[in-house]
Amino acid sequence: MFQYILRRLIGLAPTLFGVTVLIFLLLKVVPGDPARMVAGPDATLEDIALIRAELGLDRPLWVQYVSWIGDLLRGDLGTSTRTYNPVSYEVGLRIPATLELTAISIVIAVIVGLAAGVIAAIRRNSWIDYTSMVVALLGICTPSFWLGLMLMLVFAVWLGWFPTSGRGSWEHLILPGITLGVGAAAIIARVTRSSMLEVLNQDYIRTASAKGLSERATILGHAMKNALIPVVTIIGLQFGYLLAGAVITESVFAYPGMGRLLVESIGFRDFPVVQAILLIFALQFALINLAIDILYAYLDPRISYESRR
Amino acid sequence: MKAAADMAPALAVDRSRPRSLWSDAWARLLKNRAAVFGGVLVIVLILAALTAPLIAPFDPIKQDLRSSLQPPSPTHFFGTDVHGRDIFSRVLHGAAISLRIGALGTLIGATIGITLGLISGFYGGLTDTLIMRVMDVLLAFPGLLLAIAIVAAIGPGLENVIIAVGVFSMPEFARLVRGSILSAKQQEFMLAARVVGARDVRLMTQHLLPNVLAPILVLATLRIATAILTAASLSFLGLGAQPPTPEWGAMLSDGREYLMLAPHVATFPGLAILVTVLGFNLLGDGLRDALDPRLRV
């Protein structure tokens, strides 16, 4: 098992290397000369050349990349060109907010998605099944920014149950949490349903029913355990997508997380912050996927930890 | 003899109606009510997009401040926005914009992705490793983030959104095609084609590609939905279409400022996105079931 984890970690390295190269290059393509921007409109050509040398922009691209990576590894994410604070400080302020939001969304998504999926599978072809699958389909097709605004309109503006925007109390988390979680809940519900249906058709379920086990015990004790294996993968994948979805949800609800900071920073052309946030999102996504693979290997004993020949 | 005579009509019936994968699939698709519904939505949208300049009752861009923020009425079916523009007309014109982004973005992504997937699966080895590693890197950005990153680098605007959506769709096509090629490559018709002296390009385009057309069609239909949603999200964030373009996501973004005063401004563009994405998803799911019942999720 340890070897398996180690091998997966090593396997992650080329992708992460590629991710850093891509993020580094993306923001080298950006039109406009950073040295000229720092120098200001009255600068002479010599001034600009001096600043360029000072910023290290006259060095070959790969030297710039290596020094950027070196800084990253030492925990230096650069300086925000908007606030002149260290990027790590700016981003650090926003990380807890985004984690809070994604955590509550995934909880909502898992509870609602699992419940809907299991009930739909047990009561196959009933109105409950049809309703939950239609709702799930709509959940997948609804743009989250529109859903967020509609929830805000009904529950914050008209009914006044929740605040419209911002962060502070737990009430601030409910509407954004639902907005962000709906898509994931819908997909979890669909996968749970089809996985449960597949398991319910297996012989050992019929045996369990035949030997007189109650429906409840059959489903909870025998079916669920096996049906959940693919669901775990989907939950992990959705968790990764929630990070990206947070960009939109946070913008809708003016919620001060990393996603909103990303959009703001793009607007202000604050590229060190943009780079850092993209990197953090990609790293989180990679680690979540890794964790899921490990959990999967643990849950499903048929997956071998030995290296493939 | 009698048995043969009995069978003759049956054979005749079979011959008069040639059955191919595509005609079978078409028959199955028409039996699927959800897919037909999705297809009808898509056709209506395409018609709306094509005829928008003719049937839209008002100019989508010209401002008329005297009729600002009017609620839906017989004159303005969906009401007006803060600049007094007719939202119904803007939604109609928006259909053309969204469908164009969805179709072009997916086309770009599919073309490059299919080519890379073919090369990757056909040649294998180092070429394969390199191409798929690059795709892994692109897939390392969850969901919308890759598109956001690209637009952050090359700037906002409709053309750039199409490019971003294209790059964002590419890896899925590359993976799908590579996977299908790997299994198709082992089959005997490939050996036969090689024996008669077919060259690599011919092997790829004439022999391998037709075998993966069905899954490509399914993926493309579903990806159009994703592309439209992605483009609208970018515009909503202010990274896509810029005012006064009647793009649905951008219209929604305008509407959120008047949510209390005039909720209809944000409501209708959102419904338009929902209907469009629903149409393509239903059609795509239906195509998958029709073309390959085994793929059913």
Coordinates of C-alpha atoms in Angstrom, one line a residue:
Chain A
M1 CA 0.0 0.0 0.0
F2 CA 2.8 2.4 0.9
Q3 CA 4.6 1.6 -2.3
Y4 CA 1.4 2.2 -4.2
I5 CA 1.0 5.7 -2.7
L6 CA 4.6 6.4 -3.4
R7 CA 4.4 5.4 -7.0
R8 CA 1.3 7.5 -7.5
L9 CA 3.0 10.5 -6.0
I10 CA 6.0 10.0 -8.4
G11 CA 3.6 9.6 -11.2
L12 CA 2.1 13.0 -10.3
A13 CA 5.4 14.8 -10.8
P14 CA 5.4 15.2 -14.6
T15 CA 1.9 16.5 -14.6
L16 CA 2.7 19.0 -11.9
F17 CA 5.8 20.1 -13.8
G18 CA 3.7 20.6 -16.9
V19 CA 1.2 22.6 -14.9
T20 CA 3.9 25.0 -13.6
V21 CA 5.3 25.4 -17.1
L22 CA 1.9 26.1 -18.5
I23 CA 1.0 28.7 -15.8
F24 CA 4.4 30.3 -16.2
L25 CA 4.1 30.5 -20.0
L26 CA 0.4 31.6 -20.0
L27 CA 1.3 34.8 -18.3
K28 CA 4.3 35.4 -20.4
V29 CA 2.0 35.5 -23.4
V30 CA 0.0 38.3 -21.8
P31 CA 0.3 41.4 -24.0
G32 CA 2.1 44.4 -22.5
D33 CA 5.6 44.8 -21.2
P34 CA 5.7 44.5 -17.4
A35 CA 8.9 46.5 -17.1
R36 CA 7.3 49.4 -19.0
M37 CA 4.2 49.2 -16.7
V38 CA 6.4 49.4 -13.6
A39 CA 8.5 52.2 -15.0
G40 CA 5.5 54.4 -15.7
P41 CA 4.7 56.6 -18.7
D42 CA 7.6 59.1 -18.4
A43 CA 10.4 56.5 -18.2
T44 CA 13.3 56.6 -20.7
L45 CA 14.4 53.6 -22.5
E46 CA 17.4 53.3 -20.2
D47 CA 15.0 53.3 -17.1
I48 CA 13.0 50.6 -18.7
A49 CA 16.1 48.5 -19.5
L50 CA 17.3 49.0 -15.9
I51 CA 13.9 47.9 -14.4
R52 CA 13.9 44.9 -16.8
A53 CA 17.3 43.8 -15.5
E54 CA 16.1 44.4 -11.9
L55 CA 13.0 42.2 -12.4
G56 CA 15.2 39.6 -14.2
L57 CA 13.1 39.9 -17.4
D58 CA 16.3 40.1 -19.5
R59 CA 17.3 36.6 -18.7
P60 CA 16.5 33.6 -20.9
L61 CA 13.0 32.2 -20.3
W62 CA 14.1 29.0 -18.7
V63 CA 16.3 30.8 -16.2
Q64 CA 13.3 32.9 -15.3
Y65 CA 11.2 29.7 -14.9
V66 CA 13.8 28.0 -12.7
S67 CA 14.1 31.0 -10.5
W68 CA 10.3 31.3 -10.3
I69 CA 10.0 27.6 -9.3
G70 CA 12.9 28.1 -6.7
D71 CA 10.9 31.0 -5.2
L72 CA 7.7 28.9 -5.1
L73 CA 9.4 26.0 -3.4
R74 CA 10.7 28.4 -0.7
G75 CA 7.1 29.5 -0.2
D76 CA 7.6 32.8 -2.0
L77 CA 4.7 33.3 -4.3
G78 CA 5.7 36.8 -5.3
T79 CA 4.3 40.3 -4.7
S80 CA 0.8 41.4 -5.7
T81 CA 1.1 44.2 -8.2
R82 CA -2.2 45.6 -6.9
T83 CA -1.7 45.8 -3.1
Y84 CA 2.1 45.3 -3.0
N85 CA 1.5 42.7 -0.3
P86 CA 3.1 39.3 -0.6
V87 CA 0.8 37.0 -2.6
S88 CA 0.9 34.4 0.1
Y89 CA -0.7 36.9 2.4
E90 CA -3.4 37.9 0.0
V91 CA -4.2 34.3 -0.9
G92 CA -3.9 33.0 2.6
L93 CA -6.6 35.4 3.7
R94 CA -9.0 33.9 1.2
I95 CA -8.3 30.2 1.5
P96 CA -10.4 29.5 4.6
A97 CA -13.4 31.1 3.1
T98 CA -13.2 28.9 0.0
L99 CA -12.6 25.8 2.0
E100 CA -15.6 26.6 4.2
L101 CA -17.8 27.1 1.1
T102 CA -16.6 24.0 -0.7
A103 CA -16.9 21.9 2.5
I104 CA -20.5 22.8 3.1
S105 CA -21.3 22.3 -0.6
I106 CA -19.9 18.8 -0.7
V107 CA -21.7 17.9 2.5
I108 CA -25.0 19.1 0.9
A109 CA -24.2 17.4 -2.4
V110 CA -23.3 14.1 -0.8
I111 CA -26.3 13.9 1.5
V112 CA -28.9 15.0 -1.1
G113 CA -27.2 13.1 -4.0
L114 CA -26.8 9.8 -2.1
A115 CA -30.3 9.9 -0.6
A116 CA -32.0 10.8 -3.9
G117 CA -29.9 8.2 -5.8
V118 CA -30.6 5.3 -3.4
I119 CA -34.3 6.1 -3.1
A120 CA -34.7 6.4 -6.8
A121 CA -32.9 3.0 -7.3
I122 CA -35.0 1.2 -4.7
R123 CA -38.3 2.7 -6.0
R124 CA -37.3 2.3 -9.6
N125 CA -39.8 3.6 -12.2
S126 CA -41.9 5.2 -9.4
W127 CA -42.8 8.9 -9.4
I128 CA -40.1 9.4 -6.9
D129 CA -37.6 8.0 -9.3
Y130 CA -38.8 10.1 -12.2
T131 CA -39.0 13.3 -10.2
S132 CA -35.5 12.9 -8.7
M133 CA -34.0 12.1 -12.1
V134 CA -35.7 15.1 -13.8
V135 CA -34.6 17.3 -11.0
A136 CA -31.1 15.9 -11.3
L137 CA -31.1 16.6 -15.1
L138 CA -32.2 20.2 -14.5
G139 CA -29.5 20.5 -11.8
I140 CA -26.9 19.5 -14.3
C141 CA -28.2 21.9 -17.0
T142 CA -28.9 25.0 -14.8
P143 CA -26.1 27.6 -15.0
S144 CA -25.0 28.0 -11.4
F145 CA -24.8 31.8 -11.6
W146 CA -28.4 32.0 -12.6
L147 CA -29.5 29.5 -9.9
G148 CA -27.6 31.6 -7.4
L149 CA -29.3 34.8 -8.4
M150 CA -32.7 33.1 -8.3
L151 CA -32.1 31.7 -4.9
M152 CA -30.9 35.1 -3.8
L153 CA -34.0 36.7 -5.2
V154 CA -36.4 34.4 -3.5
F155 CA -34.8 33.6 -0.2
A156 CA -32.8 36.8 0.5
V157 CA -34.7 39.6 -1.3
W158 CA -38.3 38.4 -1.1
L159 CA -38.4 36.2 2.0
G160 CA -35.4 37.8 3.8
W161 CA -34.4 34.4 5.3
F162 CA -30.7 34.7 4.4
P163 CA -28.3 37.6 3.8
T164 CA -27.9 38.4 0.1
S165 CA -24.1 38.4 0.0
G166 CA -20.8 38.5 2.0
R167 CA -19.4 36.3 4.6
G168 CA -19.7 36.1 8.4
S169 CA -22.3 33.9 10.0
W170 CA -23.4 30.4 9.0
E171 CA -26.4 32.0 7.3
H172 CA -24.1 33.5 4.7
L173 CA -23.0 30.0 3.7
I174 CA -26.4 28.5 3.0
L175 CA -27.4 30.0 -0.4
P176 CA -23.9 29.9 -1.9
G177 CA -23.5 26.3 -0.5
I178 CA -26.7 25.2 -2.2
T179 CA -25.8 27.0 -5.4
L180 CA -22.4 25.4 -5.6
G181 CA -23.6 22.0 -4.4
V182 CA -26.6 21.4 -6.8
G183 CA -24.6 20.3 -9.8
A184 CA -22.5 17.9 -7.8
A185 CA -25.6 16.6 -6.0
A186 CA -27.3 15.9 -9.4
I187 CA -24.3 13.9 -10.7
I188 CA -23.9 12.0 -7.4
A189 CA -27.6 11.1 -7.5
R190 CA -27.4 9.8 -11.1
V191 CA -24.3 7.7 -10.5
T192 CA -25.6 6.4 -7.2
R193 CA -28.8 5.3 -8.8
S194 CA -27.2 3.5 -11.7
S195 CA -24.6 1.9 -9.4
M196 CA -27.3 0.8 -7.0
L197 CA -29.4 -0.7 -9.8
E198 CA -26.5 -2.7 -11.0
V199 CA -25.8 -4.1 -7.5
L200 CA -29.5 -4.8 -6.8
N201 CA -29.5 -7.1 -9.8
Q202 CA -26.7 -9.2 -8.4
D203 CA -27.2 -12.8 -7.2
Y204 CA -26.1 -12.1 -3.7
I205 CA -28.8 -9.5 -3.2
R206 CA -31.4 -12.1 -4.3
T207 CA -29.8 -14.6 -1.9
A208 CA -30.0 -12.0 0.9
S209 CA -33.6 -11.3 0.2
A210 CA -34.4 -15.0 -0.2
K211 CA -32.9 -16.0 3.1
G212 CA -35.4 -13.6 4.7
L213 CA -33.3 -10.5 5.3
S214 CA -35.4 -7.3 5.6
E215 CA -35.2 -4.9 2.7
R216 CA -33.6 -2.4 5.0
A217 CA -30.8 -4.8 6.0
T218 CA -30.3 -6.0 2.5
I219 CA -29.8 -2.5 1.2
L220 CA -27.8 -1.0 4.0
G221 CA -25.7 -4.1 4.7
H222 CA -25.2 -5.6 1.3
A223 CA -26.1 -3.4 -1.5
M224 CA -24.9 0.0 -0.3
K225 CA -21.4 -1.1 0.5
N226 CA -20.6 -2.3 -3.0
A227 CA -22.7 0.3 -4.8
L228 CA -20.7 3.1 -3.1
I229 CA -17.4 2.3 -4.7
P230 CA -17.9 4.1 -8.0
V231 CA -19.8 6.8 -6.1
V232 CA -16.6 7.6 -4.1
T233 CA -14.8 8.4 -7.3
I234 CA -17.5 10.7 -8.5
I235 CA -17.6 12.5 -5.1
G236 CA -13.9 13.1 -5.3
L237 CA -14.1 14.3 -8.8
Q238 CA -17.0 16.6 -8.0
F239 CA -15.0 18.0 -5.0
G240 CA -12.4 19.1 -7.5
Y241 CA -14.9 20.6 -9.8
L242 CA -16.5 22.5 -6.8
L243 CA -13.2 24.4 -6.5
A244 CA -13.7 25.7 -10.0
G245 CA -17.4 26.3 -9.4
A246 CA -16.5 28.4 -6.4
V247 CA -15.1 31.0 -8.8
I248 CA -18.6 31.6 -10.1
T249 CA -20.5 31.1 -6.9
E250 CA -18.2 33.5 -5.0
S251 CA -18.7 36.1 -7.6
V252 CA -22.5 35.8 -7.5
F253 CA -22.6 36.2 -3.7
A254 CA -19.7 38.6 -3.4
Y255 CA -18.2 36.0 -1.1
P256 CA -14.5 36.8 -0.3
G257 CA -12.8 33.6 -1.3
M258 CA -10.0 32.6 -3.7
G259 CA -12.3 32.3 -6.7
R260 CA -13.5 35.9 -6.4
L261 CA -9.9 37.0 -5.8
L262 CA -8.9 35.2 -9.0
V263 CA -11.6 37.1 -11.0
E264 CA -10.7 40.4 -9.4
S265 CA -7.0 39.9 -10.0
I266 CA -7.6 39.1 -13.7
G267 CA -9.5 42.4 -13.9
F268 CA -6.6 44.3 -12.3
R269 CA -4.0 42.3 -14.3
D270 CA -2.5 41.3 -11.0
F271 CA -0.7 38.3 -12.5
P272 CA 1.4 37.0 -9.6
V273 CA -1.9 36.5 -7.7
V274 CA -3.5 34.9 -10.7
Q275 CA -0.6 32.5 -11.1
A276 CA -0.7 31.5 -7.4
I277 CA -4.4 30.8 -7.4
L278 CA -4.3 28.7 -10.6
L279 CA -1.4 26.8 -9.1
I280 CA -3.2 26.2 -5.8
F281 CA -6.4 25.0 -7.5
A282 CA -4.5 22.6 -9.8
L283 CA -2.5 21.3 -6.9
Q284 CA -5.6 20.7 -4.8
F285 CA -7.3 19.0 -7.7
A286 CA -4.3 16.7 -8.2
L287 CA -4.1 15.8 -4.5
I288 CA -7.9 15.2 -4.3
N289 CA -7.6 12.8 -7.3
L290 CA -4.7 11.1 -5.7
A291 CA -6.6 10.7 -2.4
I292 CA -9.5 9.2 -4.3
D293 CA -7.4 6.7 -6.1
I294 CA -5.9 5.6 -2.8
L295 CA -9.3 5.3 -1.1
Y296 CA -10.5 3.4 -4.2
A297 CA -7.7 0.9 -4.0
Y298 CA -8.5 0.5 -0.3
L299 CA -12.2 0.0 -0.8
D300 CA -11.9 -2.3 -3.7
P301 CA -9.6 -5.2 -2.9
R302 CA -9.6 -6.3 -6.6
I303 CA -7.4 -3.4 -7.5
S304 CA -3.8 -4.5 -7.0
Y305 CA -1.1 -2.3 -5.5
E306 CA 1.6 -4.2 -7.4
S307 CA 3.1 -2.5 -10.4
R308 CA 1.6 -3.5 -13.7
R309 CA 3.7 -5.5 -16.0
Chain B
M1 CA -37.3 -26.6 -50.7
K2 CA -40.3 -25.5 -48.8
A3 CA -38.2 -23.9 -46.1
A4 CA -36.2 -21.9 -48.6
A5 CA -39.4 -20.7 -50.3
D6 CA -40.7 -19.5 -46.9
M7 CA -37.5 -17.7 -46.2
A8 CA -37.4 -15.9 -49.5
P9 CA -39.8 -13.1 -48.6
A10 CA -38.0 -12.5 -45.3
L11 CA -34.7 -12.1 -47.2
A12 CA -36.4 -9.8 -49.7
V13 CA -37.7 -7.6 -46.9
D14 CA -34.2 -7.4 -45.4
R15 CA -32.7 -6.4 -48.7
S16 CA -35.2 -3.8 -49.5
R17 CA -34.4 -2.0 -46.3
P18 CA -30.6 -1.9 -45.8
R19 CA -29.7 -1.8 -42.1
S20 CA -26.6 0.0 -41.1
L21 CA -25.4 1.2 -37.7
W22 CA -26.6 4.7 -38.6
S23 CA -30.1 3.7 -39.8
D24 CA -30.6 1.5 -36.7
A25 CA -29.4 4.2 -34.5
W26 CA -31.7 6.7 -36.2
A27 CA -34.7 4.4 -35.5
R28 CA -33.7 4.0 -31.9
L29 CA -33.2 7.8 -31.5
L30 CA -36.7 8.5 -32.8
K31 CA -38.2 6.1 -30.2
N32 CA -36.5 7.9 -27.4
R33 CA -38.9 10.7 -26.3
A34 CA -36.4 12.6 -24.2
A35 CA -33.9 12.7 -27.1
V36 CA -36.6 13.8 -29.6
F37 CA -37.6 16.6 -27.1
G38 CA -33.9 17.6 -26.9
G39 CA -33.6 17.5 -30.7
V40 CA -36.7 19.7 -31.1
L41 CA -35.3 22.2 -28.6
V42 CA -32.0 22.3 -30.5
I43 CA -33.8 22.8 -33.9
V44 CA -36.0 25.6 -32.5
L45 CA -32.9 27.3 -31.1
I46 CA -31.0 27.1 -34.4
L47 CA -34.1 28.5 -36.2
A48 CA -34.3 31.3 -33.6
A49 CA -30.7 32.1 -34.1
L50 CA -30.9 32.1 -37.9
T51 CA -34.0 34.2 -38.1
A52 CA -33.3 36.5 -35.1
P53 CA -32.7 39.6 -37.3
L54 CA -36.0 39.0 -39.0
I55 CA -38.3 38.0 -36.1
A56 CA -36.8 40.1 -33.3
P57 CA -39.3 42.9 -32.7
F58 CA -36.7 45.4 -31.5
D59 CA -33.1 46.3 -32.2
P60 CA -31.0 44.3 -29.6
I61 CA -28.4 47.1 -29.1
K62 CA -30.2 50.4 -29.6
Q63 CA -31.0 52.1 -26.3
D64 CA -34.3 53.7 -25.4
L65 CA -34.0 55.1 -21.9
R66 CA -37.7 56.1 -21.7
S67 CA -38.7 52.5 -21.5
S68 CA -36.0 51.4 -19.0
L69 CA -36.6 48.3 -16.8
Q70 CA -40.2 47.6 -17.9
P71 CA -41.7 44.4 -16.7
P72 CA -42.8 41.8 -19.3
S73 CA -45.8 43.0 -21.3
P74 CA -47.5 42.3 -24.7
T75 CA -45.0 44.8 -26.3
H76 CA -41.9 43.5 -24.5
F77 CA -42.5 39.8 -23.9
F78 CA -39.5 39.5 -21.6
G79 CA -39.5 43.2 -20.4
T80 CA -36.7 45.6 -21.0
D81 CA -33.3 46.1 -19.4
V82 CA -31.9 49.3 -17.7
H83 CA -31.1 50.8 -21.1
G84 CA -34.6 50.2 -22.3
R85 CA -33.6 47.4 -24.7
D86 CA -36.1 44.6 -25.4
I87 CA -34.9 41.5 -23.6
F88 CA -36.8 39.1 -25.9
S89 CA -35.0 40.5 -28.9
R90 CA -31.7 40.3 -27.1
V91 CA -32.3 36.7 -26.0
L92 CA -33.1 35.8 -29.7
H93 CA -29.9 37.4 -30.9
G94 CA -28.0 35.8 -28.0
A95 CA -29.0 32.4 -29.4
A96 CA -26.9 33.1 -32.5
I97 CA -23.9 34.1 -30.3
S98 CA -24.1 31.2 -27.9
L99 CA -24.7 28.6 -30.7
R100 CA -21.8 30.0 -32.7
I101 CA -19.4 29.9 -29.7
G102 CA -20.7 26.4 -28.8
A103 CA -20.3 25.0 -32.3
L104 CA -17.0 26.8 -33.3
G105 CA -15.4 26.1 -29.9
T106 CA -16.3 22.4 -30.0
L107 CA -15.3 22.2 -33.7
I108 CA -11.8 23.6 -32.9
G109 CA -11.4 21.4 -29.9
A110 CA -12.7 18.3 -31.8
T111 CA -10.5 18.9 -34.8
I112 CA -7.3 19.3 -32.8
G113 CA -8.2 16.7 -30.2
I114 CA -9.2 14.1 -32.8
T115 CA -5.9 14.7 -34.8
L116 CA -3.8 14.4 -31.7
G117 CA -5.7 11.3 -30.5
L118 CA -5.3 9.6 -33.8
I119 CA -1.5 10.3 -33.9
S120 CA -1.1 9.3 -30.3
G121 CA -3.0 6.1 -30.6
F122 CA -1.6 5.1 -34.0
Y123 CA 2.1 5.7 -33.4
G124 CA 2.2 5.0 -29.7
G125 CA 5.6 5.1 -28.0
L126 CA 7.2 8.5 -27.2
T127 CA 4.8 10.5 -29.4
D128 CA 1.9 9.0 -27.5
T129 CA 3.5 9.7 -24.1
L130 CA 4.3 13.3 -25.0
I131 CA 0.8 14.1 -26.4
M132 CA -1.1 12.4 -23.6
R133 CA 1.1 14.1 -20.9
V134 CA 0.2 17.5 -22.4
M135 CA -3.5 16.5 -22.3
D136 CA -3.0 15.5 -18.6
V137 CA -1.6 18.9 -17.9
L138 CA -4.7 20.6 -19.5
L139 CA -7.0 18.3 -17.6
A140 CA -5.2 19.1 -14.3
F141 CA -7.2 22.3 -14.2
P142 CA -10.6 21.4 -12.8
G143 CA -13.6 22.5 -14.9
L144 CA -13.8 26.1 -16.0
L145 CA -10.4 27.0 -14.6
L146 CA -8.5 26.1 -17.8
A147 CA -10.8 28.4 -19.8
I148 CA -10.4 31.2 -17.2
A149 CA -6.6 30.8 -17.3
I150 CA -6.5 31.1 -21.1
V151 CA -8.8 34.1 -21.2
A152 CA -6.7 35.7 -18.4
A153 CA -3.7 35.4 -20.7
I154 CA -5.1 36.3 -24.0
G155 CA -7.7 38.8 -22.9
P156 CA -11.5 38.9 -22.9
G157 CA -13.8 39.1 -26.0
L158 CA -15.9 36.7 -28.1
E159 CA -13.1 35.4 -30.3
N160 CA -10.9 34.6 -27.4
V161 CA -13.7 32.8 -25.6
I162 CA -14.0 30.6 -28.7
I163 CA -10.3 29.8 -28.5
A164 CA -10.5 29.1 -24.7
V165 CA -13.5 26.9 -25.2
G166 CA -11.7 25.0 -28.0
V167 CA -8.6 24.3 -25.9
F168 CA -10.8 23.4 -23.0
S169 CA -12.7 20.8 -25.1
M170 CA -9.6 19.4 -26.8
P171 CA -8.3 16.9 -24.2
E172 CA -11.6 14.9 -24.0
F173 CA -11.6 14.3 -27.7
A174 CA -7.9 13.3 -27.8
R175 CA -8.5 10.8 -24.9
L176 CA -11.6 9.4 -26.5
V177 CA -10.1 8.9 -29.9
R178 CA -6.8 7.5 -28.6
G179 CA -8.7 4.9 -26.5
S180 CA -10.8 3.8 -29.4
I181 CA -7.9 3.7 -31.8
L182 CA -5.9 1.5 -29.4
S183 CA -8.6 -1.2 -29.5
A184 CA -9.5 -0.7 -33.3
K185 CA -5.8 -1.0 -34.2
Q186 CA -5.6 -4.6 -33.1
Q187 CA -8.4 -5.7 -35.4
E188 CA -7.9 -7.7 -38.5
F189 CA -9.1 -5.1 -41.0
M190 CA -6.1 -3.0 -40.0
L191 CA -3.7 -5.8 -40.8
A192 CA -5.6 -6.4 -44.1
A193 CA -5.3 -2.7 -45.0
R194 CA -1.6 -2.7 -44.2
V195 CA -1.0 -5.8 -46.3
V196 CA -2.5 -4.2 -49.4
G197 CA -0.1 -1.3 -48.8
A198 CA -2.2 1.5 -47.3
R199 CA -0.1 4.4 -46.0
D200 CA -0.3 5.7 -42.4
V201 CA -2.5 8.7 -43.2
R202 CA -4.8 6.6 -45.2
L203 CA -4.9 4.0 -42.5
M204 CA -5.8 6.7 -40.0
T205 CA -8.4 8.6 -41.9
Q206 CA -10.0 5.9 -44.0
H207 CA -9.9 2.9 -41.7
L208 CA -9.6 4.0 -38.1
L209 CA -11.5 7.3 -38.0
P210 CA -14.8 5.8 -39.3
N211 CA -14.7 3.3 -36.5
V212 CA -14.7 6.0 -33.8
L213 CA -17.2 8.4 -35.5
A214 CA -20.1 7.3 -33.3
P215 CA -18.5 8.1 -29.9
I216 CA -17.1 11.4 -31.4
L217 CA -20.6 12.5 -32.4
V218 CA -21.9 11.8 -28.9
L219 CA -19.1 13.6 -27.2
A220 CA -19.4 16.5 -29.6
T221 CA -23.1 17.0 -28.9
L222 CA -22.5 16.9 -25.1
R223 CA -19.5 19.1 -25.4
I224 CA -21.5 21.8 -27.2
A225 CA -23.7 22.0 -24.0
T226 CA -20.6 22.4 -21.9
A227 CA -19.1 24.9 -24.3
I228 CA -22.1 27.1 -24.2
L229 CA -22.3 26.9 -20.4
T230 CA -18.6 27.7 -20.1
A231 CA -18.8 30.7 -22.5
A232 CA -21.8 32.1 -20.6
S233 CA -19.9 31.6 -17.3
L234 CA -16.9 33.5 -18.7
S235 CA -19.1 36.3 -19.9
F236 CA -20.9 36.4 -16.6
L237 CA -17.6 36.9 -14.8
G238 CA -16.8 39.7 -17.2
L239 CA -14.1 37.7 -19.0
G240 CA -16.1 37.0 -22.2
A241 CA -18.4 39.0 -24.4
Q242 CA -18.4 42.7 -23.6
P243 CA -21.3 45.1 -23.6
P244 CA -23.4 45.8 -25.5
T245 CA -23.2 42.3 -27.1
P246 CA -26.4 40.5 -26.3
E247 CA -24.7 37.4 -24.9
W248 CA -26.8 35.6 -22.3
G249 CA -24.1 35.4 -19.6
A250 CA -23.3 39.1 -20.0
M251 CA -27.0 40.0 -19.9
L252 CA -27.4 38.0 -16.7
S253 CA -24.4 39.8 -15.2
D254 CA -26.1 43.2 -16.0
G255 CA -29.3 41.9 -14.5
R256 CA -27.9 41.1 -11.1
E257 CA -27.6 44.8 -10.3
Y258 CA -31.4 45.3 -10.7
L259 CA -32.3 42.0 -9.1
M260 CA -34.6 43.7 -6.5
L261 CA -36.1 46.3 -8.9
A262 CA -36.5 44.2 -12.0
P263 CA -35.8 40.4 -11.5
H264 CA -36.9 39.7 -15.1
V265 CA -33.7 41.1 -16.5
A266 CA -31.7 38.3 -15.0
T267 CA -34.4 35.6 -15.3
F268 CA -34.9 35.2 -19.0
P269 CA -31.3 35.0 -20.2
G270 CA -30.7 32.3 -17.6
L271 CA -33.7 30.4 -18.7
A272 CA -32.4 30.6 -22.3
I273 CA -29.1 29.1 -21.2
L274 CA -30.9 26.3 -19.3
V275 CA -33.1 25.4 -22.2
T276 CA -30.1 25.3 -24.6
V277 CA -27.9 23.2 -22.4
L278 CA -30.9 20.9 -21.6
G279 CA -31.6 20.4 -25.4
F280 CA -28.0 19.5 -26.2
N281 CA -27.6 17.2 -23.2
L282 CA -30.9 15.3 -23.9
L283 CA -29.9 14.9 -27.6
G284 CA -26.4 13.8 -26.6
D285 CA -27.6 11.3 -24.1
G286 CA -30.1 10.0 -26.7
L287 CA -27.4 9.7 -29.3
R288 CA -25.3 7.7 -26.9
D289 CA -28.1 5.3 -26.1
A290 CA -29.0 5.0 -29.8
L291 CA -25.5 4.5 -31.1
D292 CA -24.2 2.2 -28.4
P293 CA -26.6 0.8 -25.9
R294 CA -23.7 -0.6 -23.9
L295 CA -22.4 2.9 -23.1
R296 CA -25.5 3.7 -21.1
V297 CA -24.7 5.3 -17.8

